PDB file of C-alpha atoms in Angstrom:
ATOM      1  CA  MET X   1     122.475 137.473 165.473  1.00 60.00           C
ATOM      2  CA  THR X   2     122.672 140.974 164.166  1.00 72.00           C
ATOM      3  CA  LYS X   3     120.364 142.270 161.860  1.00 68.00           C
ATOM      4  CA  LYS X   4     123.179 142.921 159.382  1.00 65.00           C
ATOM      5  CA  LEU X   5     124.358 139.244 159.665  1.00 65.00           C
ATOM      6  CA  LYS X   6     120.878 138.190 158.931  1.00 63.00           C
ATOM      7  CA  ARG X   7     120.374 140.505 155.967  1.00 70.00           C
ATOM      8  CA  ILE X   8     123.666 139.281 154.558  1.00 64.00           C
ATOM      9  CA  LEU X   9     122.801 135.422 155.070  1.00 63.00           C
ATOM     10  CA  ALA X  10     119.316 135.978 153.459  1.00 64.00           C
ATOM     11  CA  ILE X  11     121.133 137.493 150.328  1.00 69.00           C
ATOM     12  CA  LEU X  12     123.704 134.511 150.179  1.00 65.00           C
ATOM     13  CA  LEU X  13     120.634 132.042 150.379  1.00 69.00           C
ATOM     14  CA  THR X  14     118.890 133.952 147.468  1.00 76.00           C
ATOM     15  CA  LEU X  15     122.061 133.921 145.363  1.00 68.00           C
ATOM     16  CA  SER X  16     122.461 130.110 146.170  1.00 72.00           C
ATOM     17  CA  MET X  17     118.931 129.206 144.790  1.00 75.00           C
ATOM     18  CA  VAL X  18     119.193 131.615 141.895  1.00 64.00           C
ATOM     19  CA  MET X  19     122.724 129.802 140.732  1.00 72.00           C
ATOM     20  CA  SER X  20     120.940 126.463 141.384  1.00 71.00           C
ATOM     21  CA  MET X  21     118.018 127.175 139.003  1.00 74.00           C
ATOM     22  CA  VAL X  22     120.704 128.597 136.416  1.00 60.00           C
ATOM     23  CA  SER X  23     122.377 125.255 136.635  1.00 64.00           C
ATOM     24  CA  MET X  24     119.459 123.219 136.226  1.00 67.00           C
ATOM     25  CA  THR X  25     118.252 125.272 133.309  1.00 59.00           C
ATOM     26  CA  SER X  26     121.604 124.798 131.577  1.00 55.00           C
ATOM     27  CA  LEU X  27     121.650 121.322 132.119  1.00 56.00           C
ATOM     28  CA  ALA X  28     118.172 120.796 130.772  1.00 54.00           C
ATOM     29  CA  LEU X  29     118.971 123.071 127.735  1.00 52.00           C
ATOM     30  CA  GLU X  30     122.318 120.720 127.148  1.00 52.00           C
ATOM     31  CA  GLU X  31     120.128 117.536 127.333  1.00 54.00           C
ATOM     32  CA  GLU X  32     117.588 119.029 125.001  1.00 54.00           C
ATOM     33  CA  ALA X  33     120.340 119.908 122.374  1.00 59.00           C
ATOM     34  CA  ASP X  34     121.649 116.464 122.568  1.00 87.00           C
ATOM     35  CA  THR X  35     118.427 114.841 121.270  1.00 92.00           C
ATOM     36  CA  VAL X  36     116.701 114.618 117.894  1.00 95.00           C
ATOM     37  CA  THR X  37     113.140 114.184 116.915  1.00 95.00           C
ATOM     38  CA  LEU X  38     111.309 112.020 114.662  1.00 96.00           C
ATOM     39  CA  THR X  39     107.651 113.708 114.183  1.00 96.00           C
ATOM     40  CA  TYR X  40     104.661 112.343 112.319  1.00 96.00           C
ATOM     41  CA  ASN X  41     102.361 114.703 110.585  1.00 95.00           C
ATOM     42  CA  ALA X  42      98.834 113.056 109.232  1.00 94.00           C
ATOM     43  CA  ASN X  43      98.910 115.515 106.329  1.00 94.00           C
ATOM     44  CA  ALA X  44      95.207 115.088 106.156  1.00 91.00           C
ATOM     45  CA  GLY X  45      93.767 118.285 106.111  1.00 86.00           C
ATOM     46  CA  THR X  46      90.756 118.792 108.523  1.00 86.00           C
ATOM     47  CA  ASP X  47      90.257 114.933 108.539  1.00 88.00           C
ATOM     48  CA  GLU X  48      90.933 113.174 111.920  1.00 87.00           C
ATOM     49  CA  VAL X  49      93.864 110.603 111.436  1.00 90.00           C
ATOM     50  CA  SER X  50      95.845 109.005 114.338  1.00 89.00           C
ATOM     51  CA  VAL X  51      99.549 109.233 113.816  1.00 92.00           C
ATOM     52  CA  PRO X  52     102.296 107.635 115.929  1.00 93.00           C
ATOM     53  CA  ASP X  53     103.803 109.947 118.688  1.00 94.00           C
ATOM     54  CA  ALA X  54     107.036 111.613 118.249  1.00 95.00           C
ATOM     55  CA  GLN X  55     110.070 110.002 118.817  1.00 95.00           C
ATOM     56  CA  LYS X  56     112.825 111.616 120.694  1.00 94.00           C
ATOM     57  CA  VAL X  57     116.284 110.218 120.741  1.00 95.00           C
ATOM     58  CA  GLU X  58     119.985 110.701 120.733  1.00 93.00           C
ATOM     59  CA  PRO X  59     121.677 111.347 117.543  1.00 93.00           C
ATOM     60  CA  SER X  60     122.611 108.257 115.469  1.00 93.00           C
ATOM     61  CA  THR X  61     119.856 106.299 117.103  1.00 94.00           C
ATOM     62  CA  GLU X  62     118.126 103.754 115.037  1.00 95.00           C
ATOM     63  CA  VAL X  63     114.409 104.157 114.987  1.00 95.00           C
ATOM     64  CA  THR X  64     111.512 102.063 113.631  1.00 95.00           C
ATOM     65  CA  ILE X  65     109.044 103.995 111.350  1.00 95.00           C
ATOM     66  CA  GLY X  66     105.435 103.892 112.666  1.00 93.00           C
ATOM     67  CA  SER X  67     102.493 103.366 110.269  1.00 91.00           C
ATOM     68  CA  CYS X  68     100.193 106.046 108.770  1.00 88.00           C
ATOM     69  CA  GLY X  69      96.954 104.851 110.383  1.00 84.00           C
ATOM     70  CA  THR X  70      93.703 104.958 108.455  1.00 87.00           C
ATOM     71  CA  ARG X  71      91.896 107.599 106.459  1.00 87.00           C
ATOM     72  CA  ALA X  72      88.091 107.285 105.487  1.00 84.00           C
ATOM     73  CA  GLY X  73      88.194 107.401 101.575  1.00 79.00           C
ATOM     74  CA  TYR X  74      92.005 107.165 100.919  1.00 83.00           C
ATOM     75  CA  ASN X  75      94.718 104.323 101.048  1.00 82.00           C
ATOM     76  CA  ALA X  76      97.829 105.100 102.751  1.00 87.00           C
ATOM     77  CA  LEU X  77     100.934 104.912 100.508  1.00 87.00           C
ATOM     78  CA  GLY X  78     103.512 105.662 103.115  1.00 91.00           C
ATOM     79  CA  TRP X  79     105.593 108.682 104.201  1.00 95.00           C
ATOM     80  CA  SER X  80     107.533 111.214 102.704  1.00 95.00           C
ATOM     81  CA  THR X  81     109.670 114.234 104.085  1.00 96.00           C
ATOM     82  CA  ASP X  82     107.676 116.363 101.349  1.00 95.00           C
ATOM     83  CA  PRO X  83     104.097 117.296 102.213  1.00 94.00           C
ATOM     84  CA  ASP X  84     103.224 117.446  98.580  1.00 93.00           C
ATOM     85  CA  ALA X  85     104.696 114.282  97.776  1.00 91.00           C
ATOM     86  CA  LYS X  86     102.389 112.073  95.496  1.00 87.00           C
ATOM     87  CA  THR X  87     104.476 109.101  96.279  1.00 87.00           C
ATOM     88  CA  ALA X  88     106.039 107.606  99.289  1.00 89.00           C
ATOM     89  CA  ASP X  89     109.547 107.557 100.166  1.00 92.00           C
ATOM     90  CA  SER X  90     110.874 103.885 100.571  1.00 89.00           C
ATOM     91  CA  THR X  91     113.522 105.093 102.969  1.00 92.00           C
ATOM     92  CA  PHE X  92     110.622 105.777 105.584  1.00 93.00           C
ATOM     93  CA  ALA X  93     108.605 102.560 104.882  1.00 90.00           C
ATOM     94  CA  PRO X  94     106.521 101.715 107.983  1.00 89.00           C
ATOM     95  CA  ASP X  95     108.353  99.130 110.238  1.00 90.00           C
ATOM     96  CA  LYS X  96     111.545  99.904 108.601  1.00 92.00           C
ATOM     97  CA  THR X  97     114.485 101.121 110.701  1.00 94.00           C
ATOM     98  CA  TYR X  98     116.370 104.438 110.238  1.00 94.00           C
ATOM     99  CA  VAL X  99     119.273 106.201 111.875  1.00 95.00           C
ATOM    100  CA  LEU X 100     118.158 109.292 113.212  1.00 95.00           C
ATOM    101  CA  ASP X 101     121.078 111.782 113.008  1.00 94.00           C
ATOM    102  CA  SER X 102     118.666 115.138 112.737  1.00 94.00           C
ATOM    103  CA  ASP X 103     115.220 116.241 113.292  1.00 95.00           C
ATOM    104  CA  VAL X 104     112.876 114.859 110.753  1.00 96.00           C
ATOM    105  CA  THR X 105     109.334 115.425 110.131  1.00 97.00           C
ATOM    106  CA  LEU X 106     107.383 112.685 108.044  1.00 97.00           C
ATOM    107  CA  TYR X 107     104.336 113.321 106.221  1.00 96.00           C
ATOM    108  CA  ALA X 108     101.573 110.592 105.459  1.00 95.00           C
ATOM    109  CA  VAL X 109     101.087 110.142 101.568  1.00 92.00           C
ATOM    110  CA  TRP X 110      97.303 109.389 100.540  1.00 90.00           C
ATOM    111  CA  LYS X 111      95.773 108.308  97.519  1.00 82.00           C
ATOM    112  CA  VAL X 112      92.000 108.470  96.924  1.00 79.00           C
ATOM    113  CA  ALA X 113      90.603 104.953  97.202  1.00 74.00           C
ATOM    114  CA  PRO X 114      88.339 103.896  94.165  1.00 66.00           C
ATOM    115  CA  GLU X 115      84.672 103.745  94.592  1.00 67.00           C
ATOM    116  CA  GLU X 116      83.237 100.612  95.837  1.00 64.00           C
ATOM    117  CA  GLU X 117      80.142  99.146  96.151  1.00 68.00           C
ATOM    118  CA  GLY X 118      78.622  97.301  99.244  1.00 65.00           C
ATOM    119  CA  ASP X 119      80.097  93.956  98.005  1.00 70.00           C
ATOM    120  CA  GLY X 120      83.702  95.463  97.463  1.00 70.00           C
ATOM    121  CA  THR X 121      83.252  95.613  93.915  1.00 84.00           C
ATOM    122  CA  VAL X 122      85.060  98.255  92.196  1.00 86.00           C
ATOM    123  CA  LYS X 123      83.316 100.897  89.748  1.00 85.00           C
ATOM    124  CA  ALA X 124      84.397 102.147  86.732  1.00 85.00           C
ATOM    125  CA  GLY X 125      82.537 104.306  84.124  1.00 82.00           C
ATOM    126  CA  SER X 126      85.343 105.234  81.656  1.00 81.00           C
ATOM    127  CA  TYR X 127      88.685 104.127  80.502  1.00 81.00           C
ATOM    128  CA  ALA X 128      90.556 106.377  82.945  1.00 81.00           C
ATOM    129  CA  GLU X 129      88.442 104.998  85.740  1.00 86.00           C
ATOM    130  CA  LEU X 130      89.180 101.388  84.436  1.00 87.00           C
ATOM    131  CA  THR X 131      92.882 101.933  84.181  1.00 87.00           C
ATOM    132  CA  LYS X 132      93.042 103.268  87.588  1.00 86.00           C
ATOM    133  CA  ALA X 133      90.908 100.264  89.012  1.00 88.00           C
ATOM    134  CA  ILE X 134      93.267  97.845  87.416  1.00 88.00           C
ATOM    135  CA  SER X 135      96.253  99.726  88.652  1.00 87.00           C
ATOM    136  CA  ASP X 136      95.069  99.969  92.109  1.00 85.00           C
ATOM    137  CA  ALA X 137      93.952  96.202  92.127  1.00 85.00           C
ATOM    138  CA  GLY X 138      97.671  95.287  92.050  1.00 83.00           C
ATOM    139  CA  THR X 139      97.999  91.567  92.748  1.00 83.00           C
ATOM    140  CA  THR X 140      94.976  91.585  94.714  1.00 84.00           C
ATOM    141  CA  PRO X 141      91.956  89.570  93.012  1.00 88.00           C
ATOM    142  CA  THR X 142      89.442  92.437  92.143  1.00 89.00           C
ATOM    143  CA  THR X 143      86.224  92.426  90.367  1.00 91.00           C
ATOM    144  CA  ILE X 144      85.544  95.640  88.209  1.00 91.00           C
ATOM    145  CA  LYS X 145      81.921  96.416  87.382  1.00 90.00           C
ATOM    146  CA  LEU X 146      81.557  98.399  84.170  1.00 88.00           C
ATOM    147  CA  THR X 147      78.693 100.874  84.173  1.00 86.00           C
ATOM    148  CA  GLN X 148      78.709 101.975  80.681  1.00 85.00           C
ATOM    149  CA  SER X 149      79.932 101.345  77.263  1.00 83.00           C
ATOM    150  CA  PHE X 150      83.073 103.091  76.294  1.00 79.00           C
ATOM    151  CA  ASP X 151      85.982 103.117  73.931  1.00 77.00           C
ATOM    152  CA  LEU X 152      89.257 101.898  74.995  1.00 75.00           C
ATOM    153  CA  ALA X 153      91.652 104.825  74.294  1.00 71.00           C
ATOM    154  CA  ASN X 154      95.047 103.225  74.438  1.00 73.00           C
ATOM    155  CA  TYR X 155      96.670  99.817  75.345  1.00 72.00           C
ATOM    156  CA  LEU X 156      95.239  98.360  78.319  1.00 77.00           C
ATOM    157  CA  PHE X 157      97.368  95.733  80.548  1.00 80.00           C
ATOM    158  CA  ILE X 158      96.662  92.950  82.848  1.00 82.00           C
ATOM    159  CA  ASN X 159      99.871  92.187  84.401  1.00 81.00           C
ATOM    160  CA  GLN X 160     101.437  88.872  84.906  1.00 79.00           C
ATOM    161  CA  GLU X 161     100.227  88.324  88.761  1.00 81.00           C
ATOM    162  CA  GLN X 162      96.858  90.238  88.237  1.00 84.00           C
ATOM    163  CA  ASN X 163      93.727  88.403  88.576  1.00 87.00           C
ATOM    164  CA  ILE X 164      90.828  90.643  87.214  1.00 87.00           C
ATOM    165  CA  THR X 165      87.419  90.089  86.597  1.00 89.00           C
ATOM    166  CA  LEU X 166      85.224  92.558  84.264  1.00 87.00           C
ATOM    167  CA  THR X 167      81.693  92.486  84.978  1.00 87.00           C
ATOM    168  CA  ALA X 168      78.513  94.282  84.236  1.00 83.00           C
ATOM    169  CA  GLU X 169      74.794  94.094  85.258  1.00 74.00           C
ATOM    170  CA  ASP X 170      74.049  94.632  81.561  1.00 76.00           C
ATOM    171  CA  ASP X 171      75.699  94.059  78.308  1.00 74.00           C
ATOM    172  CA  VAL X 172      78.686  96.318  77.932  1.00 79.00           C
ATOM    173  CA  ILE X 173      80.770  96.845  74.763  1.00 77.00           C
ATOM    174  CA  LEU X 174      84.292  98.088  74.715  1.00 75.00           C
ATOM    175  CA  SER X 175      85.477  98.961  71.430  1.00 73.00           C
ATOM    176  CA  ARG X 176      88.910 100.002  70.247  1.00 65.00           C
ATOM    177  CA  SER X 177      89.454 103.408  68.885  1.00 61.00           C
ATOM    178  CA  ASP X 178      91.504 102.443  65.842  1.00 60.00           C
ATOM    179  CA  SER X 179      93.381  99.617  64.535  1.00 57.00           C
ATOM    180  CA  ALA X 180      96.416 100.646  66.378  1.00 53.00           C
ATOM    181  CA  LYS X 181      94.971 101.287  69.820  1.00 60.00           C
ATOM    182  CA  GLY X 182      92.418  99.709  71.892  1.00 62.00           C
ATOM    183  CA  SER X 183      94.432  96.554  72.626  1.00 67.00           C
ATOM    184  CA  LEU X 184      93.887  94.717  75.722  1.00 72.00           C
ATOM    185  CA  TRP X 185      97.245  92.788  76.534  1.00 74.00           C
ATOM    186  CA  VAL X 186      96.277  89.932  79.074  1.00 76.00           C
ATOM    187  CA  LYS X 187      99.297  88.376  80.969  1.00 76.00           C
ATOM    188  CA  GLY X 188      97.462  87.401  84.008  1.00 79.00           C
ATOM    189  CA  ASN X 189      93.918  86.090  84.576  1.00 82.00           C
ATOM    190  CA  LEU X 190      90.968  87.891  83.300  1.00 82.00           C
ATOM    191  CA  THR X 191      87.296  86.867  83.536  1.00 83.00           C
ATOM    192  CA  LEU X 192      84.658  88.519  81.196  1.00 80.00           C
ATOM    193  CA  GLU X 193      81.228  88.687  82.579  1.00 83.00           C
ATOM    194  CA  ASN X 194      78.594  90.220  80.233  1.00 80.00           C
ATOM    195  CA  ILE X 195      81.242  92.147  78.507  1.00 76.00           C
ATOM    196  CA  VAL X 196      82.021  92.379  74.677  1.00 72.00           C
ATOM    197  CA  LEU X 197      85.094  93.746  73.337  1.00 67.00           C
ATOM    198  CA  ASP X 198      84.386  94.941  69.854  1.00 65.00           C
ATOM    199  CA  GLY X 199      86.790  94.335  66.933  1.00 52.00           C
ATOM    200  CA  ALA X 200      88.308  90.839  65.962  1.00 40.00           C
ATOM    201  CA  SER X 201      92.064  90.624  66.264  1.00 43.00           C
ATOM    202  CA  ILE X 202      92.550  86.780  67.186  1.00 37.00           C
ATOM    203  CA  PRO X 203      90.918  83.532  65.899  1.00 35.00           C
ATOM    204  CA  SER X 204      88.130  81.610  67.430  1.00 34.00           C
ATOM    205  CA  PRO X 205      87.037  81.294  69.978  1.00 35.00           C
ATOM    206  CA  TYR X 206      87.904  85.041  70.796  1.00 32.00           C
ATOM    207  CA  ALA X 207      87.027  85.986  67.144  1.00 31.00           C
ATOM    208  CA  MET X 208      84.338  88.375  68.689  1.00 33.00           C
ATOM    209  CA  VAL X 209      86.753  89.745  71.331  1.00 39.00           C
ATOM    210  CA  HIS X 210      89.458  91.922  70.792  1.00 43.00           C
ATOM    211  CA  VAL X 211      92.012  90.567  73.126  1.00 47.00           C
ATOM    212  CA  THR X 212      95.599  89.964  72.613  1.00 40.00           C
ATOM    213  CA  LYS X 213      95.751  86.937  74.552  1.00 39.00           C
ATOM    214  CA  THR X 214      99.148  85.800  76.470  1.00 39.00           C
ATOM    215  CA  GLY X 215      97.454  84.810  79.705  1.00 45.00           C
ATOM    216  CA  ASN X 216      94.338  82.950  80.755  1.00 51.00           C
ATOM    217  CA  VAL X 217      91.075  84.311  79.525  1.00 52.00           C
ATOM    218  CA  THR X 218      87.637  83.204  80.789  1.00 55.00           C
ATOM    219  CA  MET X 219      84.492  84.272  79.028  1.00 49.00           C
ATOM    220  CA  ASN X 220      81.173  84.056  81.008  1.00 44.00           C
ATOM    221  CA  ALA X 221      78.104  85.110  78.644  1.00 37.00           C
TER     222      ALA X 221
END
């Protein structure tokens, strides 16, 4: 075989290899273009939070939304496509299915957990903290320890399915701001322990307690 022929064969072999590489790259790019990705972002600043791995699927594939994980000092509300969201988007609730047609990034939505003592009792030292604790309790039976006396600034509601215990180490007085405000509307179950709500509005035996009673109120001195 002549040198010239060898040179031609070497050139042809090189061209064949290049064409093969180009073909493989083009195929990979085509496959990449035919997939969409669901990405999870912990949205937790410098806190270390484990989130589900990204899900890469073909367009119009049904995927199951993963969980938000846990973050110290926070409660997970769910996911949102808005990194600054204060409420979760029910469309992307954990364990719910979603048809993925395009790339989507989900950001975890967090809410600061109420301060708790070692036994799980939530502490509240103001009207705002009390209303937040009641709101956070939802339908979970909850004990709220009042750390000081304060005025009820507005109407305070215990909902139908709530079971709330207001307690204190020492006697705490909750007084209403005026005759039109400060009412405690009880539609669930409320237990008062060492708590006095100042300002009578209903007959005995609740004459010393300012409560609009439509639920079950238990008083423990």
